PDB file of C-alpha atoms in Angstrom:
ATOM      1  CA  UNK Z   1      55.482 123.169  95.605  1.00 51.00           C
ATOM      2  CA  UNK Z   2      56.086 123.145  99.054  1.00 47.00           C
ATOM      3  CA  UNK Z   3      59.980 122.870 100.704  1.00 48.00           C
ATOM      4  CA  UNK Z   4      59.475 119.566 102.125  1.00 51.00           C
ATOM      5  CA  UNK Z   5      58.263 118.040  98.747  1.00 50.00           C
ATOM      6  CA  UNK Z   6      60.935 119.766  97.204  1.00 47.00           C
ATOM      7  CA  UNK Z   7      63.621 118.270  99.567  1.00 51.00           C
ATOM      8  CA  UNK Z   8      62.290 114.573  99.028  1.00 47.00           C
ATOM      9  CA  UNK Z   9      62.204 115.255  95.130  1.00 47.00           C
ATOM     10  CA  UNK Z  10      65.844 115.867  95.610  1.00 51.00           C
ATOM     11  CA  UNK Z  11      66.918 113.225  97.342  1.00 46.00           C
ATOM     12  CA  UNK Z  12      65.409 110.932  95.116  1.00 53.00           C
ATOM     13  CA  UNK Z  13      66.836 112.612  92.208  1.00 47.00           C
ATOM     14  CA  UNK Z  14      70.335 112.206  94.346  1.00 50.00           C
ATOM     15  CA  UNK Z  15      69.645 108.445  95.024  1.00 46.00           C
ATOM     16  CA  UNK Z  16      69.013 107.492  91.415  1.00 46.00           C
ATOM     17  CA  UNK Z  17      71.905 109.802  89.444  1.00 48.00           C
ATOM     18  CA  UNK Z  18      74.255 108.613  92.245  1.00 50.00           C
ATOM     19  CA  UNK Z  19      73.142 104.763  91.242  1.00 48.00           C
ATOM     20  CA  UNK Z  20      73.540 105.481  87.500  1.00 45.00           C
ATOM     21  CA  UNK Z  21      76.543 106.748  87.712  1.00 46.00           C
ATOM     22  CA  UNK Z  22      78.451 104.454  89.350  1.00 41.00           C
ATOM     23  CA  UNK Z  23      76.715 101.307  87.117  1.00 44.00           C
ATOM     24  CA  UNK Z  24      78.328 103.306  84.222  1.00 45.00           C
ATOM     25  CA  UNK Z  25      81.821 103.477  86.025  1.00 44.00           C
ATOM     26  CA  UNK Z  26      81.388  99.966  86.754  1.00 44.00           C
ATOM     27  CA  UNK Z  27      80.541  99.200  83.046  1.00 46.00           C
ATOM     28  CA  UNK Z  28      83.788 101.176  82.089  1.00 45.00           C
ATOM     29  CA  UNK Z  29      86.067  99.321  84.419  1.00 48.00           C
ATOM     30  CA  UNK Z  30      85.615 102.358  87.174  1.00 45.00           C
ATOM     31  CA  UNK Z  31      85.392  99.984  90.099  1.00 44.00           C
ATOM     32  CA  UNK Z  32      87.946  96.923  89.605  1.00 45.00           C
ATOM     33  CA  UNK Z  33      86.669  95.230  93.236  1.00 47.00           C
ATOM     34  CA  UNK Z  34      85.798  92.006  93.091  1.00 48.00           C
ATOM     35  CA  UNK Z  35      81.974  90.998  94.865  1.00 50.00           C
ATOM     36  CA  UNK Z  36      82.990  88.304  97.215  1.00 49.00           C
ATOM     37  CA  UNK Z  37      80.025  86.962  96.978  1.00 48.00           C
ATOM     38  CA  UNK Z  38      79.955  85.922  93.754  1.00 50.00           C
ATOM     39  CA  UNK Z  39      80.360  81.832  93.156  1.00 49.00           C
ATOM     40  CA  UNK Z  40      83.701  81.262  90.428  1.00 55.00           C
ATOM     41  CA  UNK Z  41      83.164  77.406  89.199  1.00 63.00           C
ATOM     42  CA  UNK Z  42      86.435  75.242  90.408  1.00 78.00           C
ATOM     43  CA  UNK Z  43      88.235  74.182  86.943  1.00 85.00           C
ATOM     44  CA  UNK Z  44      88.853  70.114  86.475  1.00 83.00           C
ATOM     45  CA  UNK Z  45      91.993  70.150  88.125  1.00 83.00           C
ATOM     46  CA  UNK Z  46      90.603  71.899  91.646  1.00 87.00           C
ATOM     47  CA  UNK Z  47      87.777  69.177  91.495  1.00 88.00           C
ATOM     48  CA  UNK Z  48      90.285  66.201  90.882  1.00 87.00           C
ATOM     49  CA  UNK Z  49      92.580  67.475  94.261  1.00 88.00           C
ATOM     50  CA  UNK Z  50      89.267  68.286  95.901  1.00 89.00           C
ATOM     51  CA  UNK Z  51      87.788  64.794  95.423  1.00 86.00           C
ATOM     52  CA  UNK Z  52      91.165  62.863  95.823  1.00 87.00           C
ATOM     53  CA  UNK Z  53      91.031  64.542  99.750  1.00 88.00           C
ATOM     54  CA  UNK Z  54      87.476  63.584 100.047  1.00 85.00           C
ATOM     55  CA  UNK Z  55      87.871  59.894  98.804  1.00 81.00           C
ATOM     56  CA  UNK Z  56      89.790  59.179 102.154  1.00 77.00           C
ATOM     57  CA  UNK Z  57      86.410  59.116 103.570  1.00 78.00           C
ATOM     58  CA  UNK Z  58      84.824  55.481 103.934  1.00 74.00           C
ATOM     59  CA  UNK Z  59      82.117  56.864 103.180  1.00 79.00           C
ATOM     60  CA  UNK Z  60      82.314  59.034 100.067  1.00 80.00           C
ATOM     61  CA  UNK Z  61      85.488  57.305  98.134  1.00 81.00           C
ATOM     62  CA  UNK Z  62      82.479  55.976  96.158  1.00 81.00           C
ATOM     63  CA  UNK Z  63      81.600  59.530  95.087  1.00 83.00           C
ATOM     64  CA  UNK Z  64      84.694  60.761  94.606  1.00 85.00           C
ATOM     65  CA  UNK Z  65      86.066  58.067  92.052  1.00 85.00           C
ATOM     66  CA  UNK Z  66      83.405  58.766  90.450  1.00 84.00           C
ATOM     67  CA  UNK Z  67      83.362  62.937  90.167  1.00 87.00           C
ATOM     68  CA  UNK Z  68      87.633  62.045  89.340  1.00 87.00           C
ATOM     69  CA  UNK Z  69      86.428  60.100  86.618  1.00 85.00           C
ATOM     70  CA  UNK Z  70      84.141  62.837  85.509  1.00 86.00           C
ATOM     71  CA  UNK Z  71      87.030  65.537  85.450  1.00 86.00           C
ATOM     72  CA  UNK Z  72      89.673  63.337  84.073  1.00 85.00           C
ATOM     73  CA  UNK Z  73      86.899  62.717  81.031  1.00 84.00           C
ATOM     74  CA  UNK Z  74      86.640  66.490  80.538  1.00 84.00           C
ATOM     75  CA  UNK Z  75      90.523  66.771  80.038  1.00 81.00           C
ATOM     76  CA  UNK Z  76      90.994  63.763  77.793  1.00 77.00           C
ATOM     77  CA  UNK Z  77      93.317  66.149  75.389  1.00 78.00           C
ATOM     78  CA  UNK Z  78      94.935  67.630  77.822  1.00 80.00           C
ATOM     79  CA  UNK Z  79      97.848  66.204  79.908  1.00 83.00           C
ATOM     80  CA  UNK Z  80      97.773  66.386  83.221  1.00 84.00           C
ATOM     81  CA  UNK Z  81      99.054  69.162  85.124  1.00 86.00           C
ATOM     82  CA  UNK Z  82     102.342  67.731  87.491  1.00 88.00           C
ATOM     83  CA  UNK Z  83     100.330  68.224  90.461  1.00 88.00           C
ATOM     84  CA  UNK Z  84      97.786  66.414  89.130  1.00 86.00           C
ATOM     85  CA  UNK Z  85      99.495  63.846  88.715  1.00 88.00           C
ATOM     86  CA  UNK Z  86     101.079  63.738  91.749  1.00 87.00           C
ATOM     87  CA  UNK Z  87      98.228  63.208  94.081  1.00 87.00           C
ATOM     88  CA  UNK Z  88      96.510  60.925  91.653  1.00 87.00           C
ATOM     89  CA  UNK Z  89      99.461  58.757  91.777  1.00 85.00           C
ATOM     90  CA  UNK Z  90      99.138  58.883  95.672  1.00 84.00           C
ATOM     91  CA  UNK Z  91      95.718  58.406  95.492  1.00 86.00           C
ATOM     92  CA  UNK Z  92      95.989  55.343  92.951  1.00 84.00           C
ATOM     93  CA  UNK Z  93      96.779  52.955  96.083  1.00 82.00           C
ATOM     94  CA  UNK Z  94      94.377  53.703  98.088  1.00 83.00           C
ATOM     95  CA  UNK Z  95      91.765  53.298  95.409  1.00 84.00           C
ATOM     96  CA  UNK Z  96      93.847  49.932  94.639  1.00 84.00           C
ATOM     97  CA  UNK Z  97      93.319  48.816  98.465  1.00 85.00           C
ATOM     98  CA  UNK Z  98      89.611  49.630  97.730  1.00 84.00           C
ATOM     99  CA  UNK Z  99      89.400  46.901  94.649  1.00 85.00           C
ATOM    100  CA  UNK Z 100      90.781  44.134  96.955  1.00 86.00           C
ATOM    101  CA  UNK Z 101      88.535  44.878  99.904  1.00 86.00           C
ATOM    102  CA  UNK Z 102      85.339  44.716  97.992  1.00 85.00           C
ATOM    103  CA  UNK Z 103      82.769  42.167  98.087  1.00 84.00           C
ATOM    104  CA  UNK Z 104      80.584  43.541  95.590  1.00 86.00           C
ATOM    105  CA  UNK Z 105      80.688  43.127  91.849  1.00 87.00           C
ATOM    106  CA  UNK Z 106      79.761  46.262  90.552  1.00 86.00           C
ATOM    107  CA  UNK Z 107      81.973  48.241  92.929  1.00 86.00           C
ATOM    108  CA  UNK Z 108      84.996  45.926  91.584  1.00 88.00           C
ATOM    109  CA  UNK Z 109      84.250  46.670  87.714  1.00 86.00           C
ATOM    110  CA  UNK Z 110      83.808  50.394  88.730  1.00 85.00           C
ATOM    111  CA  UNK Z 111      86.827  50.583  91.032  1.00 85.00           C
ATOM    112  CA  UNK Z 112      89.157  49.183  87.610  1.00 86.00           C
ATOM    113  CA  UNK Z 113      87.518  51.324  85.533  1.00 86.00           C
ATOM    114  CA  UNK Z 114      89.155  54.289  87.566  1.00 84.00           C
ATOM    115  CA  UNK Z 115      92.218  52.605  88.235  1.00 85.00           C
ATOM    116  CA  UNK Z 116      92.186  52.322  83.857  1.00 86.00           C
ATOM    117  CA  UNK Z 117      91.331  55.674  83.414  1.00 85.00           C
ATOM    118  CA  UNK Z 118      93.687  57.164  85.602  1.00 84.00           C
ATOM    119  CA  UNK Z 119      96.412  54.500  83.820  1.00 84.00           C
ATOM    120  CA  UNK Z 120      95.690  56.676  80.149  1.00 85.00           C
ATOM    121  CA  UNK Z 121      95.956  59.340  81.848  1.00 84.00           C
ATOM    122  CA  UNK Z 122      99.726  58.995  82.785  1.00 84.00           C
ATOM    123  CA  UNK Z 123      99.436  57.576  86.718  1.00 81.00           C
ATOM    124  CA  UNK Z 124     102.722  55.794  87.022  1.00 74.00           C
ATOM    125  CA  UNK Z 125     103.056  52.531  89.120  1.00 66.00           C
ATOM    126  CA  UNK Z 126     100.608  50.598  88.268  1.00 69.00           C
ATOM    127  CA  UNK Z 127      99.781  46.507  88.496  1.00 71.00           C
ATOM    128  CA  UNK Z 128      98.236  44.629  85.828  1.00 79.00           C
ATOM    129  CA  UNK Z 129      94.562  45.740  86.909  1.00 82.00           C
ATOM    130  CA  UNK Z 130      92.615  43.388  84.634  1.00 84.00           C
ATOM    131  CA  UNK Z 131      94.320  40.598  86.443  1.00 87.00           C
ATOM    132  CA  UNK Z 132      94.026  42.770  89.888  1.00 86.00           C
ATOM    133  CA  UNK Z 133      90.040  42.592  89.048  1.00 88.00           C
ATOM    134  CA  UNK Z 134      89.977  38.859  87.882  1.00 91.00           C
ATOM    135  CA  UNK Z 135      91.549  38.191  91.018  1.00 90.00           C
ATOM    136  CA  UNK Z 136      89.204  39.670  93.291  1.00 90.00           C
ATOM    137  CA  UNK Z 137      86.476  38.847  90.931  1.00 91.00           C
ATOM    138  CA  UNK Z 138      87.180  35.111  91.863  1.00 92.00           C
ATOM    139  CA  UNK Z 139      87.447  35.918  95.600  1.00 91.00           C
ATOM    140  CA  UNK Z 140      84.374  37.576  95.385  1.00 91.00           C
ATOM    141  CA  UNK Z 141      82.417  34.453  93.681  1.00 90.00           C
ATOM    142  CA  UNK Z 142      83.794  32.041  96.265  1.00 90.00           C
ATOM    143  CA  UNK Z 143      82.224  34.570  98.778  1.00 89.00           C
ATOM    144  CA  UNK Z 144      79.380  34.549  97.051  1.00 87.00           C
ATOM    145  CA  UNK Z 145      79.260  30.497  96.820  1.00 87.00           C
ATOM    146  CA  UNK Z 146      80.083  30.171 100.756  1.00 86.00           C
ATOM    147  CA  UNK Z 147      76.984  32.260 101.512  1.00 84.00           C
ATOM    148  CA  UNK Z 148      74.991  29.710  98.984  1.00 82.00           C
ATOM    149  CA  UNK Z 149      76.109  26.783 101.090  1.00 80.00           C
ATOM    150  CA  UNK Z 150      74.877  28.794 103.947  1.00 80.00           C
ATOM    151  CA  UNK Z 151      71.531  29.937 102.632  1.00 72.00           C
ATOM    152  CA  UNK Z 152      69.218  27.226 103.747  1.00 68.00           C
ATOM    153  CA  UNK Z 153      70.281  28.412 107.339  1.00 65.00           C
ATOM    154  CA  UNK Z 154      70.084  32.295 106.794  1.00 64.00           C
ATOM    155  CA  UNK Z 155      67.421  32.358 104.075  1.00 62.00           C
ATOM    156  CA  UNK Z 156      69.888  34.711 101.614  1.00 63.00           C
ATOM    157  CA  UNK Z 157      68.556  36.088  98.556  1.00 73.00           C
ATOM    158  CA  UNK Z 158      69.566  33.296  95.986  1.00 78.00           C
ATOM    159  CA  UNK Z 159      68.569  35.660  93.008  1.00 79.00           C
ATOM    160  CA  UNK Z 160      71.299  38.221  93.743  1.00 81.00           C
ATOM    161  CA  UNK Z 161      74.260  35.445  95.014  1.00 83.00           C
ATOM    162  CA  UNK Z 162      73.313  33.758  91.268  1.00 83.00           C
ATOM    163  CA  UNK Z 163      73.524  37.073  89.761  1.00 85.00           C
ATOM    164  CA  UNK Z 164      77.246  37.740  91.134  1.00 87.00           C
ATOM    165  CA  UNK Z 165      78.542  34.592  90.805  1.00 87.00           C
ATOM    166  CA  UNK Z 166      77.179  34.750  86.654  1.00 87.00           C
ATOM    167  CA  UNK Z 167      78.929  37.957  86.659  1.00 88.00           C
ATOM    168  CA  UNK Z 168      82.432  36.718  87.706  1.00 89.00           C
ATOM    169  CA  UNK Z 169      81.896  33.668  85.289  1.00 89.00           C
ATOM    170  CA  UNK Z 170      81.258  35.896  82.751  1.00 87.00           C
ATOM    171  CA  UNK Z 171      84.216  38.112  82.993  1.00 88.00           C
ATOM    172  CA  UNK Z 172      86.525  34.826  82.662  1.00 90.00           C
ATOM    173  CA  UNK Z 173      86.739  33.402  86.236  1.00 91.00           C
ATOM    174  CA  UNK Z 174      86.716  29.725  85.959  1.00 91.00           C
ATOM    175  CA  UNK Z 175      84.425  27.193  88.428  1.00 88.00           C
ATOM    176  CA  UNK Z 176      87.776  26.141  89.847  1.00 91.00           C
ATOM    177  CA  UNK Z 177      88.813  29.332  90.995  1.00 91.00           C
ATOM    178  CA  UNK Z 178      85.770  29.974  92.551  1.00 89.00           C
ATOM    179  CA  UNK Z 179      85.911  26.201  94.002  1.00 88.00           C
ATOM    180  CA  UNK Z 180      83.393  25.044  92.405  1.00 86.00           C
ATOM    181  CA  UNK Z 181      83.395  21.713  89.966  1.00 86.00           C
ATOM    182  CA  UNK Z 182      80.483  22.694  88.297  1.00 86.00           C
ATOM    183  CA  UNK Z 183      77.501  24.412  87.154  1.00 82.00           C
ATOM    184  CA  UNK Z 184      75.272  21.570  88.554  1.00 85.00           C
ATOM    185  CA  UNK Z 185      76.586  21.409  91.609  1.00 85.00           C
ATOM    186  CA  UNK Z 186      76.024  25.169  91.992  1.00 81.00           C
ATOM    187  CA  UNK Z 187      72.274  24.469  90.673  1.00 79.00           C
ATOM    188  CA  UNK Z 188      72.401  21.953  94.050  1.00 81.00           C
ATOM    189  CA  UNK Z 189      73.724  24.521  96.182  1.00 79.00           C
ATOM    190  CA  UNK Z 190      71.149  27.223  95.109  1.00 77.00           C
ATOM    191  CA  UNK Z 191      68.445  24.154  95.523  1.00 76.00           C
ATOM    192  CA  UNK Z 192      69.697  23.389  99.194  1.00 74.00           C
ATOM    193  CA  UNK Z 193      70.292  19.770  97.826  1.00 69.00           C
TER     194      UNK Z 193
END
């Protein structure tokens, strides 16, 4: 064999004992560095502080109730960590402020359903938030009855105004809190009569 085939057979015989042997130190706890490359999944309680910082965004706080909701499901026999608890508390208000600025059934119901969750969980300082949603399920339905007056004018979708103001009936808001006298008269409205 010829000294330059020679020389590459060693190397390569370098290369792969060198690679061997320091897979078997690794698999012996030789080499205790950690590959900073590697992704570590965030445990529930990173996620909730993460997503209570992101839900100051008008744009996300949708999300993020959501993903909180998610996290505080996955700890349901656990209590809460104090810090935990501390920014949910914090956070609690701001997702209150949310349920009395919105004009949309479904993001009422789902907004509560947080506010109830995070209520179990041990969030301190809390209203009555069945009576929180009834009352902005009401103001919501007389929203929804004002744009029915109006629809003859701005051709509104009747189907989905119906559909809201059934929903607020049927989670207990009453015609006259909506200011309404009754179900013909919304039959009228919807009828342009």
């Amino acid at each position: 064999m010829k000294k330059s085939n020679l020389y590459v057979v060693a190397v390569i015989l370098f290369v792969v004992l060198g690679s061997a042997s320091l897979v078997s130190a690794k698999g012996h706890g030789g080499s205790s560095l950690r590959d900073p490359y590697v992704w570590e999944p965030k445990t529930s309680k990173e996620k909730i502080i993460e997503h209570v910082r992101i839900g100051a965004d008008d744009k996300l706080w949708k999300h993020s109730i959501y993903q909180i909701g998610v996290e505080l499901e996955k700890m349901k026999e656990v209590p809460l960590p104090p810090e935990v608890l501390e920014k949910l508390s914090a956070y609690s208000q701001h997702v209150l402020d949310r349920l009395f600025k919105s004009q949309d059934v479904d993001d009422a119901r789902k907004i509560s359903e947080a506010l109830t969750l995070f209520k179990e969980k041990g969030v301190k300082n809390f209203p009555d938030i069945q009576k929180a949603l009834h009352h902005q399920y009401a103001v919501i339905g007389k929203k929804m009855l004002d744009t029915l007056r109006e629809r003859c004018r701005n051709q509104a979708d009747v189907k989905n105004i119906l559909r809201d103001i059934d929903a607020v009936l049927v989670a207990g808001v009453s015609l006259q809190e909506i200011e309404v006298s009754s179900v013909e008269e919304m039959r009228d409205l919807a009828l342009c009569r």
